[in-house]
Amino acid sequence: MSNAETAKVVTTRVVTTESGRMGRVAYARIAPNEDLVQGVEKMCLAEGFRNAFVRGGLGSLVDASLGCRDGSYQQISGPAVEVVSIAGEVRSGADGVPVASLAGIVADTDGNVYGGPFLAGWNPVCMTFEVTLEEWIPEDEASA
Amino acid sequence: MSRTLQSGYHRPRMLRHVGRFSPVRIQSMHYQSGRHIRLLLQPGRSLYDALVEPLRDIGVTSASTTILGGYFEHLEYCVAPPDPTGNAVIAYSRPIDAGASFMVFGNATLGKDMEGRPLVHCHASVRVADGGVKGGHIVPQASIIGATPISVLVTALEGFELRQAFDDETNIPLLKPFKES
């Protein structure tokens, strides 16, 4: 490799670990027809959380839309589709906008289960959704 | 019922509820820190008693919990189809007997009902007696812990409490956060 070629090599440092601590704990009830994913994001805006982990969540959706690897999505018809397990986190970028990544298992009106990532904007709450978030404070933000 | 769709726009369906629309769409409260507890659900107890009593003994009456999986001697769950009476848009079905089951993962919220008694609202996925996996609203008083204790991670909620209150919009009582009474 010539010196000129060497100069083009860009080293990208991939961050795989992030130290930090847990902060505040918030609980919200998200009302009907609000989107689950955006509801969690709005909850972070309301509570001033930049980053958070989902500590618990349960409720129902009108219909559920779960993303697939090829860009298609699986639609589970309700009402109601019950969310029977959920995990996820919220992260904010430099613009301060919280982005929730949520995945889980849902059950249809016969109790049949389906799983995958919840697509933002396409998972309207049916009756109620209860969610508990625990704030995550990365070390570099805590010391800033 | 499910169907796989190619990516593209579809309008998410909304529902018209029985009652008056509330302008408050997200009701949230927070506290400066969380208190975490590892709880072991004891064999032979109902899910309700096994959650409520040990937590009440240490002063916890509002909490969000993650049930980490375990065997139930007997389990009952409900699904949530449309309400044929029109009282609300959906209503829980009659309890479905899942028999001896394995709870794969569950979330349960602990709060108080409208009379001030402990209330457990639990949703979970469950491998039922015939080997199939189902999910729904668990009936905590009728679901009995199996022979091995089940671990639960409890995030106790402090500085505010969860109480069931009648929700005008949906026309049913629901858990909501309130300042401690």
Short mmCIF file of C-alpha atoms in Angstrom, two decimals:
data_model
loop_
_atom_site.label_atom_id
_atom_site.label_comp_id
_atom_site.label_asym_id
_atom_site.label_seq_id
_atom_site.Cartn_x
_atom_site.Cartn_y
_atom_site.Cartn_z
CA MET A 1 0.00 0.00 0.00
CA SER A 2 1.43 3.37 -1.01
CA ASN A 3 1.58 6.30 1.35
CA ALA A 4 -1.23 7.97 -0.61
CA GLU A 5 -3.46 4.90 -0.17
CA THR A 6 -2.61 4.65 3.49
CA ALA A 7 -3.69 8.22 3.97
CA LYS A 8 -7.17 7.34 2.71
CA VAL A 9 -7.75 4.72 5.37
CA VAL A 10 -10.25 6.02 7.85
CA THR A 11 -10.34 4.45 11.24
CA THR A 12 -13.80 4.40 12.73
CA ARG A 13 -13.99 3.79 16.43
CA VAL A 14 -17.07 1.76 17.24
CA VAL A 15 -18.43 2.41 20.68
CA THR A 16 -19.68 -0.86 22.12
CA THR A 17 -19.85 0.00 25.79
CA GLU A 18 -21.18 3.01 27.62
CA SER A 19 -20.79 3.48 31.35
CA GLY A 20 -23.39 5.40 33.26
CA ARG A 21 -25.95 5.26 35.99
CA MET A 22 -29.69 5.06 36.39
CA GLY A 23 -31.50 8.28 37.24
CA ARG A 24 -35.15 9.15 37.70
CA VAL A 25 -38.07 6.73 37.32
CA ALA A 26 -41.23 7.76 35.49
CA TYR A 27 -44.59 6.08 34.97
CA ALA A 28 -47.09 7.12 32.34
CA ARG A 29 -50.52 6.18 31.19
CA ILE A 30 -50.79 6.68 27.43
CA ALA A 31 -54.34 7.39 26.23
CA PRO A 32 -56.28 5.74 23.38
CA ASN A 33 -55.36 6.37 19.74
CA GLU A 34 -51.90 7.67 20.69
CA ASP A 35 -49.05 5.76 19.06
CA LEU A 36 -47.16 3.49 21.46
CA VAL A 37 -43.66 4.36 20.21
CA GLN A 38 -44.24 8.08 19.83
CA GLY A 39 -46.13 8.09 23.13
CA VAL A 40 -43.02 6.83 24.89
CA GLU A 41 -40.98 9.48 23.09
CA LYS A 42 -43.41 12.22 24.11
CA MET A 43 -43.29 10.93 27.69
CA CYS A 44 -39.50 11.49 27.60
CA LEU A 45 -40.06 15.03 26.31
CA ALA A 46 -42.58 15.64 29.11
CA GLU A 47 -40.28 14.29 31.81
CA GLY A 48 -37.02 15.67 30.41
CA PHE A 49 -35.43 12.24 29.90
CA ARG A 50 -32.73 12.18 27.19
CA ASN A 51 -32.04 8.45 27.49
CA ALA A 52 -34.02 5.73 29.23
CA PHE A 53 -34.69 2.02 29.48
CA VAL A 54 -38.14 0.47 29.57
CA ARG A 55 -38.61 -1.11 32.99
CA GLY A 56 -42.11 -2.36 32.37
CA GLY A 57 -45.07 -1.91 30.11
CA LEU A 58 -48.44 -3.41 29.37
CA GLY A 59 -51.59 -2.40 27.62
CA SER A 60 -53.54 -2.82 24.43
CA LEU A 61 -53.34 -1.66 20.82
CA VAL A 62 -56.08 -1.18 18.24
CA ASP A 63 -53.97 -3.14 15.73
CA ALA A 64 -50.26 -3.93 15.94
CA SER A 65 -47.64 -3.38 13.23
CA LEU A 66 -44.35 -5.24 13.68
CA GLY A 67 -41.41 -4.67 11.35
CA CYS A 68 -39.74 -7.40 9.28
CA ARG A 69 -36.14 -7.60 8.08
CA ASP A 70 -37.03 -7.12 4.39
CA GLY A 71 -38.89 -3.86 5.03
CA SER A 72 -42.34 -5.41 5.06
CA TYR A 73 -44.37 -5.56 8.21
CA GLN A 74 -46.72 -7.89 9.98
CA GLN A 75 -50.09 -6.45 10.90
CA ILE A 76 -52.02 -8.08 13.73
CA SER A 77 -55.68 -7.13 13.76
CA GLY A 78 -57.64 -6.14 16.84
CA PRO A 79 -59.21 -4.63 18.64
CA ALA A 80 -57.69 -5.30 20.95
CA VAL A 81 -54.18 -6.59 20.50
CA GLU A 82 -52.61 -6.99 23.93
CA VAL A 83 -48.95 -6.19 24.49
CA VAL A 84 -47.78 -9.09 26.65
CA SER A 85 -44.09 -8.28 26.82
CA ILE A 86 -42.03 -5.28 25.87
CA ALA A 87 -38.40 -4.20 26.07
CA GLY A 88 -36.59 -1.24 24.69
CA GLU A 89 -34.74 1.98 25.17
CA VAL A 90 -34.90 5.64 24.30
CA ARG A 91 -31.92 7.56 22.99
CA SER A 92 -31.57 11.24 22.14
CA GLY A 93 -29.17 12.56 19.56
CA ALA A 94 -27.47 15.95 19.37
CA ASP A 95 -30.80 17.55 18.44
CA GLY A 96 -32.28 16.37 21.74
CA VAL A 97 -35.11 14.49 20.08
CA PRO A 98 -35.84 11.21 21.88
CA VAL A 99 -36.10 8.12 19.66
CA ALA A 100 -37.62 4.98 21.15
CA SER A 101 -36.69 1.50 19.95
CA LEU A 102 -39.28 -0.93 21.29
CA ALA A 103 -39.80 -4.63 20.64
CA GLY A 104 -42.13 -7.11 22.15
CA ILE A 105 -44.71 -9.84 21.95
CA VAL A 106 -48.39 -9.20 21.29
CA ALA A 107 -51.47 -11.39 21.55
CA ASP A 108 -54.53 -11.21 19.30
CA THR A 109 -58.14 -11.68 20.35
CA ASP A 110 -57.66 -15.47 20.32
CA GLY A 111 -54.52 -15.29 22.46
CA ASN A 112 -52.22 -16.15 19.52
CA VAL A 113 -48.81 -14.49 19.89
CA TYR A 114 -46.55 -12.59 17.47
CA GLY A 115 -43.29 -10.75 18.07
CA GLY A 116 -41.04 -8.13 16.59
CA PRO A 117 -40.16 -4.43 16.63
CA PHE A 118 -43.01 -1.95 17.02
CA LEU A 119 -43.13 0.45 14.06
CA ALA A 120 -43.31 4.10 15.12
CA GLY A 121 -46.62 5.68 14.16
CA TRP A 122 -48.41 2.42 13.40
CA ASN A 123 -49.28 1.06 16.84
CA PRO A 124 -52.25 3.07 18.19
CA VAL A 125 -53.20 2.40 21.81
CA CYS A 126 -56.63 0.84 22.25
CA MET A 127 -57.73 1.41 25.88
CA THR A 128 -54.60 2.31 27.81
CA PHE A 129 -50.89 1.68 27.90
CA GLU A 130 -48.90 1.74 31.13
CA VAL A 131 -45.15 2.23 30.84
CA THR A 132 -42.36 2.67 33.37
CA LEU A 133 -39.08 4.20 32.21
CA GLU A 134 -35.84 4.47 34.12
CA GLU A 135 -33.58 7.30 33.05
CA TRP A 136 -30.11 6.36 31.84
CA ILE A 137 -27.37 8.94 32.39
CA PRO A 138 -24.18 8.16 30.44
CA GLU A 139 -20.96 8.96 32.27
CA ASP A 140 -19.85 11.56 29.74
CA GLU A 141 -23.16 13.42 30.05
CA ALA A 142 -23.13 13.20 33.85
CA SER A 143 -19.71 14.87 33.97
CA ALA A 144 -20.50 17.48 31.32
CA MET B 1 -55.41 -12.68 12.69
CA SER B 2 -52.26 -11.41 11.05
CA ARG B 3 -51.14 -10.54 7.56
CA THR B 4 -47.76 -9.56 6.15
CA LEU B 5 -47.78 -6.38 4.09
CA GLN B 6 -45.19 -4.82 1.88
CA SER B 7 -43.81 -1.60 3.16
CA GLY B 8 -45.89 1.37 2.24
CA TYR B 9 -48.28 3.80 3.77
CA HIS B 10 -51.37 2.66 5.51
CA ARG B 11 -53.42 4.79 7.82
CA PRO B 12 -53.35 3.47 11.39
CA ARG B 13 -56.86 2.82 12.60
CA MET B 14 -58.29 4.92 15.43
CA LEU B 15 -61.35 4.07 17.48
CA ARG B 16 -64.17 6.27 18.72
CA HIS B 17 -64.61 5.62 22.43
CA VAL B 18 -67.84 5.78 24.35
CA GLY B 19 -67.00 8.78 26.49
CA ARG B 20 -65.84 12.34 26.06
CA PHE B 21 -62.37 12.80 24.55
CA SER B 22 -59.79 13.87 27.12
CA PRO B 23 -57.30 16.53 26.02
CA VAL B 24 -54.62 14.99 28.26
CA ARG B 25 -53.07 12.17 26.24
CA ILE B 26 -50.07 11.26 28.36
CA GLN B 27 -50.38 11.30 32.14
CA SER B 28 -46.92 10.90 33.63
CA MET B 29 -45.16 11.42 36.94
CA HIS B 30 -41.60 10.81 38.06
CA TYR B 31 -39.43 10.46 41.15
CA GLN B 32 -35.75 11.24 41.48
CA SER B 33 -34.70 7.60 41.80
CA GLY B 34 -36.01 4.07 41.63
CA ARG B 35 -35.97 1.46 44.36
CA HIS B 36 -35.28 -2.03 43.10
CA ILE B 37 -36.22 -5.25 44.78
CA ARG B 38 -35.75 -8.91 43.85
CA LEU B 39 -38.87 -10.80 44.84
CA LEU B 40 -39.38 -14.56 44.81
CA LEU B 41 -42.97 -15.62 44.17
CA GLN B 42 -43.63 -18.49 46.54
CA PRO B 43 -44.96 -21.91 45.49
CA GLY B 44 -48.62 -22.59 46.09
CA ARG B 45 -49.58 -18.92 46.44
CA SER B 46 -51.72 -17.09 43.93
CA LEU B 47 -49.86 -14.62 41.75
CA TYR B 48 -51.84 -11.87 43.49
CA ASP B 49 -50.90 -12.91 47.04
CA ALA B 50 -47.30 -13.76 46.11
CA LEU B 51 -46.79 -10.27 44.68
CA VAL B 52 -48.89 -8.13 47.01
CA GLU B 53 -48.11 -9.44 50.49
CA PRO B 54 -44.26 -9.45 50.52
CA LEU B 55 -44.20 -6.01 48.90
CA ARG B 56 -46.78 -4.61 51.33
CA ASP B 57 -44.59 -5.92 54.18
CA ILE B 58 -41.74 -3.68 53.02
CA GLY B 59 -43.96 -0.70 52.33
CA VAL B 60 -44.33 -1.04 48.56
CA THR B 61 -47.86 -0.44 47.23
CA SER B 62 -47.09 0.94 43.75
CA ALA B 63 -44.64 -0.80 41.47
CA SER B 64 -43.78 -1.95 37.99
CA THR B 65 -42.56 -5.53 37.91
CA THR B 66 -40.96 -7.92 35.45
CA ILE B 67 -41.77 -11.58 36.03
CA LEU B 68 -38.72 -13.46 34.78
CA GLY B 69 -40.40 -16.72 33.87
CA GLY B 70 -41.41 -19.84 35.74
CA TYR B 71 -43.89 -22.64 36.19
CA PHE B 72 -47.46 -22.17 37.31
CA GLU B 73 -49.43 -25.05 38.79
CA HIS B 74 -52.50 -23.48 37.23
CA LEU B 75 -52.99 -20.34 35.17
CA GLU B 76 -55.93 -18.44 33.76
CA TYR B 77 -55.87 -15.61 31.26
CA CYS B 78 -58.29 -13.40 29.32
CA VAL B 79 -58.22 -11.93 25.84
CA ALA B 80 -59.76 -8.62 24.83
CA PRO B 81 -62.31 -8.80 22.00
CA PRO B 82 -64.84 -6.06 21.14
CA ASP B 83 -67.44 -5.48 23.85
CA PRO B 84 -70.79 -6.74 22.50
CA THR B 85 -72.73 -4.57 24.98
CA GLY B 86 -71.21 -1.35 23.64
CA ASN B 87 -70.31 -0.25 27.16
CA ALA B 88 -66.69 0.12 26.02
CA VAL B 89 -64.85 -0.66 22.78
CA ILE B 90 -63.42 -3.87 24.21
CA ALA B 91 -64.08 -6.07 27.23
CA TYR B 92 -62.11 -8.90 28.73
CA SER B 93 -63.31 -12.37 27.79
CA ARG B 94 -64.26 -14.99 30.32
CA PRO B 95 -61.10 -16.51 31.86
CA ILE B 96 -59.45 -19.18 29.72
CA ASP B 97 -58.07 -22.14 31.66
CA ALA B 98 -54.46 -22.67 30.51
CA GLY B 99 -53.85 -25.47 33.02
CA ALA B 100 -50.31 -26.16 34.21
CA SER B 101 -48.27 -23.54 32.36
CA PHE B 102 -44.89 -21.88 32.02
CA MET B 103 -44.93 -18.09 32.08
CA VAL B 104 -42.27 -17.10 29.57
CA PHE B 105 -42.24 -13.42 30.48
CA GLY B 106 -44.64 -11.12 32.23
CA ASN B 107 -45.10 -7.55 33.29
CA ALA B 108 -47.29 -6.69 36.24
CA THR B 109 -48.25 -3.32 37.63
CA LEU B 110 -49.13 -2.99 41.31
CA GLY B 111 -51.43 -0.21 42.43
CA LYS B 112 -54.67 0.36 44.33
CA ASP B 113 -58.20 -0.26 43.14
CA MET B 114 -61.07 2.20 43.56
CA GLU B 115 -61.69 0.92 47.11
CA GLY B 116 -58.02 1.27 48.06
CA ARG B 117 -57.26 -2.45 47.91
CA PRO B 118 -54.13 -3.77 46.14
CA LEU B 119 -54.61 -4.22 42.40
CA VAL B 120 -52.39 -6.32 40.13
CA HIS B 121 -52.59 -5.78 36.37
CA CYS B 122 -50.52 -8.44 34.60
CA HIS B 123 -49.94 -9.29 30.94
CA ALA B 124 -47.76 -12.23 29.96
CA SER B 125 -46.83 -14.78 27.35
CA VAL B 126 -47.39 -18.33 28.49
CA ARG B 127 -46.67 -21.85 27.29
CA VAL B 128 -49.97 -23.50 28.08
CA ALA B 129 -50.68 -27.09 29.05
CA ASP B 130 -51.04 -28.34 25.44
CA GLY B 131 -47.60 -26.94 24.50
CA GLY B 132 -48.78 -23.93 22.54
CA VAL B 133 -47.72 -20.39 23.40
CA LYS B 134 -50.46 -17.88 24.16
CA GLY B 135 -50.65 -14.39 25.58
CA GLY B 136 -53.07 -12.18 27.37
CA HIS B 137 -54.28 -10.61 30.58
CA ILE B 138 -53.43 -12.95 33.46
CA VAL B 139 -56.02 -13.48 36.19
CA PRO B 140 -53.74 -13.05 39.23
CA GLN B 141 -56.11 -14.38 41.89
CA ALA B 142 -56.71 -17.60 39.93
CA SER B 143 -53.12 -18.29 38.82
CA ILE B 144 -51.10 -20.43 41.25
CA ILE B 145 -47.29 -20.48 41.43
CA GLY B 146 -45.76 -23.90 40.73
CA ALA B 147 -43.25 -25.86 42.81
CA THR B 148 -40.28 -23.58 42.15
CA PRO B 149 -40.16 -19.93 43.25
CA ILE B 150 -40.28 -17.40 40.40
CA SER B 151 -37.95 -14.38 40.33
CA VAL B 152 -39.39 -10.93 39.85
CA LEU B 153 -37.56 -7.65 39.38
CA VAL B 154 -39.56 -4.95 41.11
CA THR B 155 -39.17 -1.25 40.41
CA ALA B 156 -40.96 0.36 43.33
CA LEU B 157 -42.58 3.69 42.54
CA GLU B 158 -42.02 6.33 45.19
CA GLY B 159 -43.07 9.95 45.41
CA PHE B 160 -46.38 9.16 43.70
CA GLU B 161 -48.81 6.25 43.62
CA LEU B 162 -50.84 4.29 41.11
CA ARG B 163 -54.57 4.27 41.66
CA GLN B 164 -57.46 2.94 39.66
CA ALA B 165 -59.78 5.73 38.60
CA PHE B 166 -62.78 5.78 36.33
CA ASP B 167 -61.76 6.96 32.89
CA ASP B 168 -64.53 8.94 31.23
CA GLU B 169 -63.20 8.51 27.70
CA THR B 170 -62.93 4.70 27.67
CA ASN B 171 -65.76 4.24 30.20
CA ILE B 172 -63.80 1.79 32.35
CA PRO B 173 -61.63 2.11 35.50
CA LEU B 174 -57.89 2.34 34.72
CA LEU B 175 -54.63 2.69 36.63
CA LYS B 176 -53.19 6.21 36.60
CA PRO B 177 -50.46 8.03 38.55
CA PHE B 178 -51.49 10.43 41.33
CA LYS B 179 -49.76 12.37 44.07
CA GLU B 180 -49.64 10.25 47.23
CA SER B 181 -52.77 10.62 49.34
#
